[in-house]
XYZ file of N, CA, C and O in Angstrom:
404
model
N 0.843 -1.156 0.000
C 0.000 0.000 0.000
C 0.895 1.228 0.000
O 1.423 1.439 1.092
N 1.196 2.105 -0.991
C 1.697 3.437 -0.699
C 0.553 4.889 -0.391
O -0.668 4.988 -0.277
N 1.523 5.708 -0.348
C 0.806 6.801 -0.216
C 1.503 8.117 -1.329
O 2.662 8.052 -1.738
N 0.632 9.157 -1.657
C 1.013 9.744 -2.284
C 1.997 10.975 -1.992
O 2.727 11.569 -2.785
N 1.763 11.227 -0.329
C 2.630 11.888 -0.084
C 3.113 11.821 1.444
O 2.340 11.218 2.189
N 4.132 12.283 1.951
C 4.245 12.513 3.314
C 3.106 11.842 4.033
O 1.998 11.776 3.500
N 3.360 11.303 5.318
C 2.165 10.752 5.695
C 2.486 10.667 7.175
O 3.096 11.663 6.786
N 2.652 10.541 8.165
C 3.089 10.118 9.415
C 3.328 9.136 9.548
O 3.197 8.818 8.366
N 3.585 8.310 9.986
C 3.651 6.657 10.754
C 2.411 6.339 11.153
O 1.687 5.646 10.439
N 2.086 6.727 12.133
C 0.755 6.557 13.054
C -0.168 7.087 12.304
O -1.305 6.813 12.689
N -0.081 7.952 11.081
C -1.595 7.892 10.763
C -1.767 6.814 9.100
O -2.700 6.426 8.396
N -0.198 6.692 9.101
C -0.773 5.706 8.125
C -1.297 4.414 8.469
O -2.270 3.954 7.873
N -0.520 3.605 9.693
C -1.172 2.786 10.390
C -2.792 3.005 10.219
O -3.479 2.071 9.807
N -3.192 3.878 10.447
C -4.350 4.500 11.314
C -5.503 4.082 9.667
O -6.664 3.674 9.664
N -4.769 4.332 8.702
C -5.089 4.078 7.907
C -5.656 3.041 6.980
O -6.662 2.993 6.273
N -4.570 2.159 7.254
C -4.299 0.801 7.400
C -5.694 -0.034 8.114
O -6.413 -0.855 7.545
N -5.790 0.406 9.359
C -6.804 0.097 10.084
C -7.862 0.094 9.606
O -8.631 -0.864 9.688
N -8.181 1.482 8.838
C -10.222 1.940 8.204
C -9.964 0.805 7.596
O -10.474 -0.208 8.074
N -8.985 0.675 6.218
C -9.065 0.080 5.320
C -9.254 -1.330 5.371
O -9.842 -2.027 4.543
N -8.565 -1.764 6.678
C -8.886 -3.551 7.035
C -10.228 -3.705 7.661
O -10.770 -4.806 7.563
N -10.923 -2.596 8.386
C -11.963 -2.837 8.999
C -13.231 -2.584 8.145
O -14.232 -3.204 8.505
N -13.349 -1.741 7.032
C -14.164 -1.775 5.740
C -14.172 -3.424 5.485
O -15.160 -4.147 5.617
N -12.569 -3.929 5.009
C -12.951 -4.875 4.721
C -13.275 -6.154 5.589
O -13.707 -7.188 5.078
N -13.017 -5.996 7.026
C -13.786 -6.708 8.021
C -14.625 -6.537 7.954
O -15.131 -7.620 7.660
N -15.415 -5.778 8.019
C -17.366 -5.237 7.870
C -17.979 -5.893 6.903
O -18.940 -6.654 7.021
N -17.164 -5.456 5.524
C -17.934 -6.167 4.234
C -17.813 -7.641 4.569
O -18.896 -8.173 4.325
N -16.871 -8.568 5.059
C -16.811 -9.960 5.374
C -18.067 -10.785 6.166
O -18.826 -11.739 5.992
N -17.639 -9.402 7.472
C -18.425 -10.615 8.463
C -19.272 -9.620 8.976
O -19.393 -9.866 10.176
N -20.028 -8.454 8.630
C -21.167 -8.117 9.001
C -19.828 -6.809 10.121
O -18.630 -6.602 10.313
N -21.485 -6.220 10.591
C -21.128 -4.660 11.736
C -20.294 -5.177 12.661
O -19.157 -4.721 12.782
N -20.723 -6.134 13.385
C -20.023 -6.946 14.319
C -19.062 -7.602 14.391
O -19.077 -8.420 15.311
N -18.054 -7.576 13.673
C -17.033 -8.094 12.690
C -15.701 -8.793 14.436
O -15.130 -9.802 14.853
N -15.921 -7.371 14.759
C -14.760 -7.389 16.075
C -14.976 -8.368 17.251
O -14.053 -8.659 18.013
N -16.526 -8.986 17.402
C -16.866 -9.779 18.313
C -16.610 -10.786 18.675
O -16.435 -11.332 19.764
N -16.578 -11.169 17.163
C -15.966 -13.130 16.950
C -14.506 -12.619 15.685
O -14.429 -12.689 14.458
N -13.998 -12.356 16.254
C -12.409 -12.194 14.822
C -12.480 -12.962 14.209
O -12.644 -14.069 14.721
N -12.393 -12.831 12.576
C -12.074 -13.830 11.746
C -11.121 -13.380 11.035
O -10.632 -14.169 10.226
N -10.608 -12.098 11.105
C -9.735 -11.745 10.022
C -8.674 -10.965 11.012
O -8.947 -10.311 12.018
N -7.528 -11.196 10.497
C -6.079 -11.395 11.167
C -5.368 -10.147 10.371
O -5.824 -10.001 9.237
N -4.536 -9.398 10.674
C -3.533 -9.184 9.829
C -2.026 -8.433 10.319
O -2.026 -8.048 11.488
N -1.205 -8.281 9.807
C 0.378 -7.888 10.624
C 0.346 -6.732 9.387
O -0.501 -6.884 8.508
N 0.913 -6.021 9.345
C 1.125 -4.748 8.455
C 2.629 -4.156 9.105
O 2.611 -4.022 10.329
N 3.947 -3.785 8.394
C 4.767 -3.019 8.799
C 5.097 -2.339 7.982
O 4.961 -2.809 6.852
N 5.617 -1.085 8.073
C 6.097 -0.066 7.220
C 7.416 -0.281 7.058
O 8.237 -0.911 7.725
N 7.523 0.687 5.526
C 8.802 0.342 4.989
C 9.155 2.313 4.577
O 8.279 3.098 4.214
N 10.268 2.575 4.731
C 10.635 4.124 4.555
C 11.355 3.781 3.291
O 12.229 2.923 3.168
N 10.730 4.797 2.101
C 11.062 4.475 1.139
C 12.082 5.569 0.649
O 11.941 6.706 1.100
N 13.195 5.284 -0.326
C 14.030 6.492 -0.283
C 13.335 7.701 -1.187
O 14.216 8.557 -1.265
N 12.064 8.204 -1.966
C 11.411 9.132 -1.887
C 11.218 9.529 -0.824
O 11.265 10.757 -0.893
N 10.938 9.085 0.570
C 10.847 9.969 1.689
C 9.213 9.635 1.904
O 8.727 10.101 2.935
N 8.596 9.104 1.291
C 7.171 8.722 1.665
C 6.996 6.880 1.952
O 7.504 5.996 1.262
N 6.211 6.725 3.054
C 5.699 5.824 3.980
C 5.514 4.458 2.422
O 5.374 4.852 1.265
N 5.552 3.261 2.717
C 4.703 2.429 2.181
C 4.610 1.226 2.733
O 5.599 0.515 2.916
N 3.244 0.842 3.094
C 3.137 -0.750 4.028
C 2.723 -1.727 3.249
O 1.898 -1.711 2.336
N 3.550 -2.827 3.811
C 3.205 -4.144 3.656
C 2.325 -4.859 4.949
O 2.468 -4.947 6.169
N 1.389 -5.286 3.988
C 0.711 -6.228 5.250
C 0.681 -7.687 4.897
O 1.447 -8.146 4.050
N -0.119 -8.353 5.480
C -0.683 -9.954 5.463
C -1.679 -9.674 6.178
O -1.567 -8.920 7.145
N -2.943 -10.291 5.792
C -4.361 -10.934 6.148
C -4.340 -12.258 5.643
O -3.917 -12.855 4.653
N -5.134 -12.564 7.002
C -5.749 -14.291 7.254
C -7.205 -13.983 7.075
O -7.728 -12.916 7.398
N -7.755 -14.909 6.586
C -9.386 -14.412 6.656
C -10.317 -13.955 5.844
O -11.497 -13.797 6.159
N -9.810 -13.715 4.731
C -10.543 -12.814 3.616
C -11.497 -13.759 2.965
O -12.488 -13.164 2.542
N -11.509 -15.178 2.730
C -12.248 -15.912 2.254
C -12.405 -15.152 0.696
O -11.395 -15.097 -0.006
N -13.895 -14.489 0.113
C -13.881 -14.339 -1.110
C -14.211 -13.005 -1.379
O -15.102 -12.419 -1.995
N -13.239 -12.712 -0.739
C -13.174 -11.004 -1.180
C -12.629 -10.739 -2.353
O -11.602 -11.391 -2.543
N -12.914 -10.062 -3.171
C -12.460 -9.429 -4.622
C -11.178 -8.635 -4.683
O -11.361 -7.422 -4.788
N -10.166 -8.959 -4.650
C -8.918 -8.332 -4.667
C -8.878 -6.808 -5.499
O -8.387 -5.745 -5.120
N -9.463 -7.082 -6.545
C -9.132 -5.557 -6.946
C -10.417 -4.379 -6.607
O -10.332 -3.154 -6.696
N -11.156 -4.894 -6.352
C -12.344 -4.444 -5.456
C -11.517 -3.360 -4.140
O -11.664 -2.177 -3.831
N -10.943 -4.080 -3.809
C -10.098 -3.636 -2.357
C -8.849 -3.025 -2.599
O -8.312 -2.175 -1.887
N -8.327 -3.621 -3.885
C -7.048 -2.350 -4.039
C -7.799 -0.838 -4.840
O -7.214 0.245 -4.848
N -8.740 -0.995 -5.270
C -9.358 0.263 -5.709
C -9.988 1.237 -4.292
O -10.321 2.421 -4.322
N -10.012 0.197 -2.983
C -10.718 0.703 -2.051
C -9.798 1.510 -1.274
O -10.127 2.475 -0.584
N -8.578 1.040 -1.433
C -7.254 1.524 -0.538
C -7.440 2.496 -1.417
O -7.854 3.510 -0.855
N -7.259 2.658 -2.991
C -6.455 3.962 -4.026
C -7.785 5.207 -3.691
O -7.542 6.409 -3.798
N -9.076 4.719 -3.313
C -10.584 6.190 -2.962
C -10.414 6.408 -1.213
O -11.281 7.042 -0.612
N -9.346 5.883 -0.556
C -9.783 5.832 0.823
C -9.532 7.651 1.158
O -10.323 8.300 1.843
N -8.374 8.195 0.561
C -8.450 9.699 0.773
C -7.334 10.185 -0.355
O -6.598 9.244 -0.651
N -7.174 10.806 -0.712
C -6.169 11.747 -1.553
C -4.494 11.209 -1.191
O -3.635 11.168 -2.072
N -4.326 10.964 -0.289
C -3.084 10.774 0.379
C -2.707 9.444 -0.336
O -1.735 9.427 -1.092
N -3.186 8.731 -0.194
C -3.705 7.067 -0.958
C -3.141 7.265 -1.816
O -3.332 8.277 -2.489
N -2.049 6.178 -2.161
C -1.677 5.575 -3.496
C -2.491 4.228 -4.015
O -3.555 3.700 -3.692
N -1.424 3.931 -5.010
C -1.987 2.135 -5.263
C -1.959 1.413 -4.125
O -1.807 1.737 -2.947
N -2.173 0.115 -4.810
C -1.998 -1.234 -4.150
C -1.984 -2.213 -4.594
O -2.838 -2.487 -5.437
N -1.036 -3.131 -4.228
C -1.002 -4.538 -4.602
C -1.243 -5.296 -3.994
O -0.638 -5.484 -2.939
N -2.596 -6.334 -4.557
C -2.725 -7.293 -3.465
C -2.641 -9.051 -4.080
O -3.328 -9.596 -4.944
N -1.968 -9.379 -3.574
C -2.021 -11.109 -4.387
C -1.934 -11.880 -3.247
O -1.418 -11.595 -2.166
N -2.739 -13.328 -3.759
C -3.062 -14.359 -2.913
C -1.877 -14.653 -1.912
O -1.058 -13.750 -2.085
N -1.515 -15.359 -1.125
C -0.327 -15.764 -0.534
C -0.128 -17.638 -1.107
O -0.787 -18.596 -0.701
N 1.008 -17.638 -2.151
C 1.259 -18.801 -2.268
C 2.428 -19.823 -1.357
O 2.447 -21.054 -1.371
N 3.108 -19.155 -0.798
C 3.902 -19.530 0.308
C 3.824 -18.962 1.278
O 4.073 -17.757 1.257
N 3.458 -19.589 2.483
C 3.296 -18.728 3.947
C 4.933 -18.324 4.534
O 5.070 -17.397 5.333
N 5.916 -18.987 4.125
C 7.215 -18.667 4.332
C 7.312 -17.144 3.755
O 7.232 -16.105 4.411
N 7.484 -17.274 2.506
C 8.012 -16.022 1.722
C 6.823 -14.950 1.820
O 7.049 -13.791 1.474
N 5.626 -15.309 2.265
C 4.997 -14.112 2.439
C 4.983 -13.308 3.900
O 4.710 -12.147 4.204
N 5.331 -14.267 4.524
C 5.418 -13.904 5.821
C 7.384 -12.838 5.989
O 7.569 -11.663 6.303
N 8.271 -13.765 5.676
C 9.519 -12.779 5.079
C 9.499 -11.479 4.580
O 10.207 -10.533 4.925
N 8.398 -11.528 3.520
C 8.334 -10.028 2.843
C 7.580 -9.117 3.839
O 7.688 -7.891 3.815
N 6.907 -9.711 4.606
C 6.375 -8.523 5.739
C 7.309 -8.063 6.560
O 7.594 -6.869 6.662
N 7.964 -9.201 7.341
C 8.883 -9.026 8.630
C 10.364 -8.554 8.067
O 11.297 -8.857 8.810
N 10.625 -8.011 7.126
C 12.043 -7.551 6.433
C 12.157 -6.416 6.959
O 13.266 -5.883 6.945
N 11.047 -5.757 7.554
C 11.237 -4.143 7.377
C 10.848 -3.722 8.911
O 10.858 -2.538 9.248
């Protein structure tokens, strides 16, 4: 997930958050937080432009529409860049590409 510009730490986190909990909501209903079904680790990476960009992992998504949700990250506010999102075919190497940073 990048951003388009300057961003804080904590509010991109913060960000991070709407955007997983939209898509917690759309999953499992308002109540999403009661019974957890969806997991995720997110860490930031300082990019040498000088602007924020996170990597995450989610458990849980079942049949959510991937580009559905990277279009949801790119309308979440102006600040918002792209996103890439692909299945996880190795839990090793996807889990690596999070924890590198």
């Amino acid at each position: 997930m990048t951003f388009t510009e300057d961003v804080h730490p904590e509010a991109a986190v913060k960000k991070w958050r709407l955007w997983a909990s939209k898509l917690a909501r759309s999953l499992y209903g308002a109540r999403w937080s009661k019974k957890p079904h969806l997991y995720w680790v997110v860490s930031i990476e300082f990019q040498k432009r000088g602007v924020l960009h996170l990597h995450g992992l989610i458990v849980g998504v079942r049949d959510a529409r991937r580009l559905t949700w990277m279009d949801e990250w790119e309308g979440l506010d102006y600040k918002t860049g792209y996103a890439r999102i692909y299945p996880v075919e190795d839990n090793l190497k996807a889990s690596r590409y999070v924890s590198k940073y």
